Amino acid sequence: GQHRDVHTLFVGNYADGIYAYDFDLVKGEILPGEGEYGSVAKAPMPNPSYMTIFGNHVWAVSEMPDASAAVYAWRFDGDGFTFLNSQPTGLPQHGEDPCYVATDGMGNLAVANYSGGSLAIYKVLEDGRIAPMDTLVLSGIGGPDLSRQDKRVQCRCHRRSGPYAPGRQELPHRRAAAPGLRPAAHHHGRRPGFRDRGTFRRYRRPEPHIGRPL
């Protein structure tokens, strides 16, 4: 018979979970499974609009417009998902509508919160679980249409010189207080994914989690 090169295809949505499918690269076809919608497995969670994968771990954002917004950690073992844990993407404020998640594969995870106007940074534990939020950067930039782009954040993490390499433009930060997190030192620093100048507030946990520093 014809040679098959079968890989796992993960599909998110604005609905009820992540679906895993067997995908034949030779034919360019999804092979029917016995689960919902022909899948081989499902990871139930609300609005998994974006995910990132490293090894057999899947991290996905739950794009919700309120304090229930979170980033989820799953392990996929070939025929099923195992839920590891989840962490909120805000304090709970400033974490609404997470739309992007990325990992450097070295113990760091970044989440962009679209409506919350923030960038959340986490440490990833050895078993794939997500540690409590380490850093939250609040954006004051917005876009050209302030009626709907007053504080939106979308992020892409580059690797030109490190896990989350800086952008080209200097972005100022200012101190602010938040429950559970302390203000970071006031300084001018570079941050990824932003294309215009603006004022930022950055929070860090009093005791950083073990792992490679950003």
GROMACS .gro file of C-alpha atoms in nm:
model
  214
    1GLY     CA    1   0.000   0.000   0.000
    2GLN     CA    2   0.092   0.365  -0.018
    3HIS     CA    3   0.345   0.494   0.236
    4ARG     CA    4   0.200   0.698   0.521
    5ASP     CA    5   0.372   0.969   0.717
    6VAL     CA    6   0.129   1.030   1.002
    7HIS     CA    7   0.171   1.321   1.242
    8THR     CA    8  -0.049   1.469   1.512
    9LEU     CA    9  -0.247   1.780   1.419
   10PHE     CA   10  -0.379   2.000   1.701
   11VAL     CA   11  -0.679   2.223   1.632
   12GLY     CA   12  -0.800   2.502   1.859
   13ASN     CA   13  -1.119   2.705   1.829
   14TYR     CA   14  -1.348   2.959   1.988
   15ALA     CA   15  -1.552   2.682   2.145
   16ASP     CA   16  -1.495   2.394   2.380
   17GLY     CA   17  -1.144   2.250   2.350
   18ILE     CA   18  -0.834   2.142   2.161
   19TYR     CA   19  -0.877   1.846   1.926
   20ALA     CA   20  -0.598   1.611   1.819
   21TYR     CA   21  -0.611   1.443   1.478
   22ASP     CA   22  -0.396   1.196   1.288
   23PHE     CA   23  -0.274   1.378   0.979
   24ASP     CA   24  -0.125   1.195   0.679
   25LEU     CA   25   0.141   1.421   0.529
   26VAL     CA   26   0.173   1.208   0.215
   27LYS     CA   27  -0.195   1.235   0.122
   28GLY     CA   28  -0.254   1.568   0.292
   29GLU     CA   29  -0.554   1.420   0.467
   30ILE     CA   30  -0.689   1.387   0.821
   31LEU     CA   31  -0.741   1.025   0.914
   32PRO     CA   32  -1.076   0.966   1.084
   33GLY     CA   33  -1.061   0.890   1.454
   34GLU     CA   34  -1.320   0.763   1.697
   35GLY     CA   35  -1.357   1.083   1.898
   36GLU     CA   36  -1.565   1.397   1.848
   37TYR     CA   37  -1.550   1.534   1.495
   38GLY     CA   38  -1.326   1.243   1.395
   39SER     CA   39  -1.054   1.334   1.642
   40VAL     CA   40  -0.834   1.095   1.838
   41ALA     CA   41  -0.846   1.302   2.159
   42LYS     CA   42  -0.985   1.621   2.309
   43ALA     CA   43  -0.855   1.861   2.575
   44PRO     CA   44  -1.165   2.038   2.711
   45MET     CA   45  -1.121   2.410   2.781
   46PRO     CA   46  -1.303   2.730   2.680
   47ASN     CA   47  -1.193   2.924   2.371
   48PRO     CA   48  -0.845   2.779   2.305
   49SER     CA   49  -0.767   3.036   2.036
   50TYR     CA   50  -0.387   2.996   2.033
   51MET     CA   51  -0.141   2.732   2.149
   52THR     CA   52   0.227   2.650   2.151
   53ILE     CA   53   0.388   2.305   2.162
   54PHE     CA   54   0.721   2.180   2.292
   55GLY     CA   55   0.789   1.808   2.307
   56ASN     CA   56   0.469   1.640   2.423
   57HIS     CA   57   0.347   1.946   2.612
   58VAL     CA   58   0.080   2.184   2.485
   59TRP     CA   59   0.016   2.527   2.636
   60ALA     CA   60  -0.296   2.712   2.521
   61VAL     CA   61  -0.467   3.038   2.609
   62SER     CA   62  -0.835   3.051   2.698
   63GLU     CA   63  -0.944   3.370   2.525
   64MET     CA   64  -1.212   3.490   2.767
   65PRO     CA   65  -1.312   3.857   2.815
   66ASP     CA   66  -1.305   3.851   3.196
   67ALA     CA   67  -1.115   3.723   3.501
   68SER     CA   68  -1.167   3.362   3.393
   69ALA     CA   69  -0.906   3.409   3.116
   70ALA     CA   70  -0.616   3.169   3.170
   71VAL     CA   71  -0.330   2.977   3.014
   72TYR     CA   72  -0.358   2.597   3.031
   73ALA     CA   73  -0.092   2.325   3.035
   74TRP     CA   74  -0.155   1.980   2.886
   75ARG     CA   75   0.051   1.669   2.815
   76PHE     CA   76  -0.030   1.466   2.505
   77ASP     CA   77   0.064   1.098   2.513
   78GLY     CA   78  -0.035   0.992   2.162
   79ASP     CA   79  -0.388   0.884   2.237
   80GLY     CA   80  -0.504   1.132   2.499
   81PHE     CA   81  -0.450   1.458   2.685
   82THR     CA   82  -0.360   1.491   3.053
   83PHE     CA   83  -0.449   1.820   3.220
   84LEU     CA   84  -0.153   1.957   3.417
   85ASN     CA   85  -0.271   2.295   3.548
   86SER     CA   86  -0.373   2.647   3.452
   87GLN     CA   87  -0.283   2.997   3.562
   88PRO     CA   88  -0.478   3.324   3.529
   89THR     CA   89  -0.345   3.571   3.276
   90GLY     CA   90  -0.425   3.876   3.489
   91LEU     CA   91  -0.414   3.999   3.850
   92PRO     CA   92  -0.710   3.926   3.780
   93GLN     CA   93  -0.748   4.257   3.593
   94HIS     CA   94  -0.538   4.327   3.281
   95GLY     CA   95  -0.556   3.963   3.165
   96GLU     CA   96  -0.861   3.974   2.940
   97ASP     CA   97  -0.867   3.802   2.599
   98PRO     CA   98  -0.525   3.633   2.586
   99CYS     CA   99  -0.455   3.586   2.215
  100TYR     CA  100  -0.097   3.457   2.195
  101VAL     CA  101   0.133   3.221   2.385
  102ALA     CA  102   0.495   3.128   2.316
  103THR     CA  103   0.773   2.932   2.484
  104ASP     CA  104   1.146   2.935   2.432
  105GLY     CA  105   1.171   2.568   2.534
  106MET     CA  106   1.399   2.668   2.822
  107GLY     CA  107   1.146   2.719   3.100
  108ASN     CA  108   0.987   3.050   2.996
  109LEU     CA  109   0.632   3.112   2.874
  110ALA     CA  110   0.491   3.443   2.744
  111VAL     CA  111   0.124   3.535   2.699
  112ALA     CA  112  -0.013   3.845   2.521
  113ASN     CA  113  -0.348   3.969   2.655
  114TYR     CA  114  -0.526   4.154   2.376
  115SER     CA  115  -0.801   4.344   2.563
  116GLY     CA  116  -0.608   4.340   2.890
  117GLY     CA  117  -0.328   4.531   2.722
  118SER     CA  118  -0.053   4.332   2.891
  119LEU     CA  119   0.225   4.079   2.847
  120ALA     CA  120   0.242   3.805   3.113
  121ILE     CA  121   0.558   3.599   3.175
  122TYR     CA  122   0.565   3.262   3.353
  123LYS     CA  123   0.817   2.994   3.442
  124VAL     CA  124   0.747   2.639   3.323
  125LEU     CA  125   0.826   2.359   3.567
  126GLU     CA  126   1.008   2.041   3.465
  127ASP     CA  127   0.683   1.842   3.437
  128GLY     CA  128   0.525   2.104   3.208
  129ARG     CA  129   0.310   2.276   3.470
  130ILE     CA  130   0.297   2.654   3.469
  131ALA     CA  131   0.425   2.834   3.780
  132PRO     CA  132   0.236   3.140   3.908
  133MET     CA  133   0.283   3.456   3.705
  134ASP     CA  134   0.635   3.596   3.734
  135THR     CA  135   0.605   3.927   3.547
  136LEU     CA  136   0.322   4.139   3.407
  137VAL     CA  137   0.396   4.428   3.169
  138LEU     CA  138   0.109   4.671   3.113
  139SER     CA  139   0.092   4.854   2.782
  140GLY     CA  140  -0.001   5.217   2.735
  141ILE     CA  141   0.046   5.222   2.358
  142GLY     CA  142  -0.275   5.127   2.179
  143GLY     CA  143  -0.320   5.174   1.807
  144PRO     CA  144  -0.418   5.448   1.560
  145ASP     CA  145  -0.794   5.395   1.620
  146LEU     CA  146  -0.829   5.472   1.992
  147SER     CA  147  -1.202   5.392   1.987
  148ARG     CA  148  -1.111   5.023   1.970
  149GLN     CA  149  -0.732   5.006   2.007
  150ASP     CA  150  -0.675   5.189   2.334
  151LYS     CA  151  -0.443   4.929   2.492
  152ARG     CA  152  -0.433   4.619   2.272
  153VAL     CA  153  -0.133   4.387   2.291
  154GLN     CA  154  -0.038   4.126   2.035
  155CYS     CA  155   0.304   3.968   2.066
  156ARG     CA  156   0.562   3.778   1.872
  157CYS     CA  157   0.873   3.662   2.053
  158HIS     CA  158   1.196   3.665   1.855
  159ARG     CA  159   1.520   3.480   1.920
  160ARG     CA  160   1.783   3.709   1.772
  161SER     CA  161   1.984   3.723   2.092
  162GLY     CA  162   1.793   3.525   2.355
  163PRO     CA  163   1.468   3.359   2.458
  164TYR     CA  164   1.267   3.682   2.431
  165ALA     CA  165   1.497   3.909   2.233
  166PRO     CA  166   1.430   4.283   2.254
  167GLY     CA  167   1.266   4.497   1.993
  168ARG     CA  168   1.449   4.786   1.833
  169GLN     CA  169   1.289   5.073   2.019
  170GLU     CA  170   1.345   5.189   2.376
  171LEU     CA  171   1.025   5.166   2.582
  172PRO     CA  172   0.992   5.345   2.918
  173HIS     CA  173   0.856   5.170   3.229
  174ARG     CA  174   0.708   5.324   3.540
  175ARG     CA  175   0.649   5.187   3.887
  176ALA     CA  176   0.306   5.080   4.009
  177ALA     CA  177   0.169   4.862   4.287
  178ALA     CA  178  -0.034   4.541   4.250
  179PRO     CA  179  -0.152   4.273   4.497
  180GLY     CA  180   0.094   3.983   4.515
  181LEU     CA  181   0.345   4.136   4.278
  182ARG     CA  182   0.598   4.410   4.349
  183PRO     CA  183   0.694   4.686   4.106
  184ALA     CA  184   1.010   4.619   3.912
  185ALA     CA  185   1.296   4.866   3.916
  186HIS     CA  186   1.221   5.183   3.725
  187HIS     CA  187   1.428   5.176   3.410
  188HIS     CA  188   1.427   5.215   3.037
  189GLY     CA  189   1.426   4.875   2.875
  190ARG     CA  190   1.354   4.699   2.551
  191ARG     CA  191   1.053   4.476   2.507
  192PRO     CA  192   0.948   4.243   2.222
  193GLY     CA  193   0.653   4.279   1.992
  194PHE     CA  194   0.577   4.652   2.023
  195ARG     CA  195   0.620   4.892   1.735
  196ASP     CA  196   0.560   5.230   1.896
  197ARG     CA  197   0.663   5.418   2.205
  198GLY     CA  198   0.448   5.413   2.518
  199THR     CA  199   0.441   5.395   2.894
  200PHE     CA  200   0.458   5.056   3.063
  201ARG     CA  201   0.407   4.929   3.415
  202ARG     CA  202   0.594   4.612   3.503
  203TYR     CA  203   0.526   4.381   3.798
  204ARG     CA  204   0.743   4.100   3.933
  205ARG     CA  205   0.690   3.843   4.205
  206PRO     CA  206   0.892   3.908   4.525
  207GLU     CA  207   1.065   3.570   4.495
  208PRO     CA  208   1.148   3.472   4.135
  209HIS     CA  209   1.087   3.113   4.036
  210ILE     CA  210   1.381   2.883   3.965
  211GLY     CA  211   1.470   2.876   3.596
  212ARG     CA  212   1.671   3.056   3.335
  213PRO     CA  213   1.616   3.432   3.375
  214LEU     CA  214   1.463   3.637   3.097
   0.00000   0.00000   0.00000
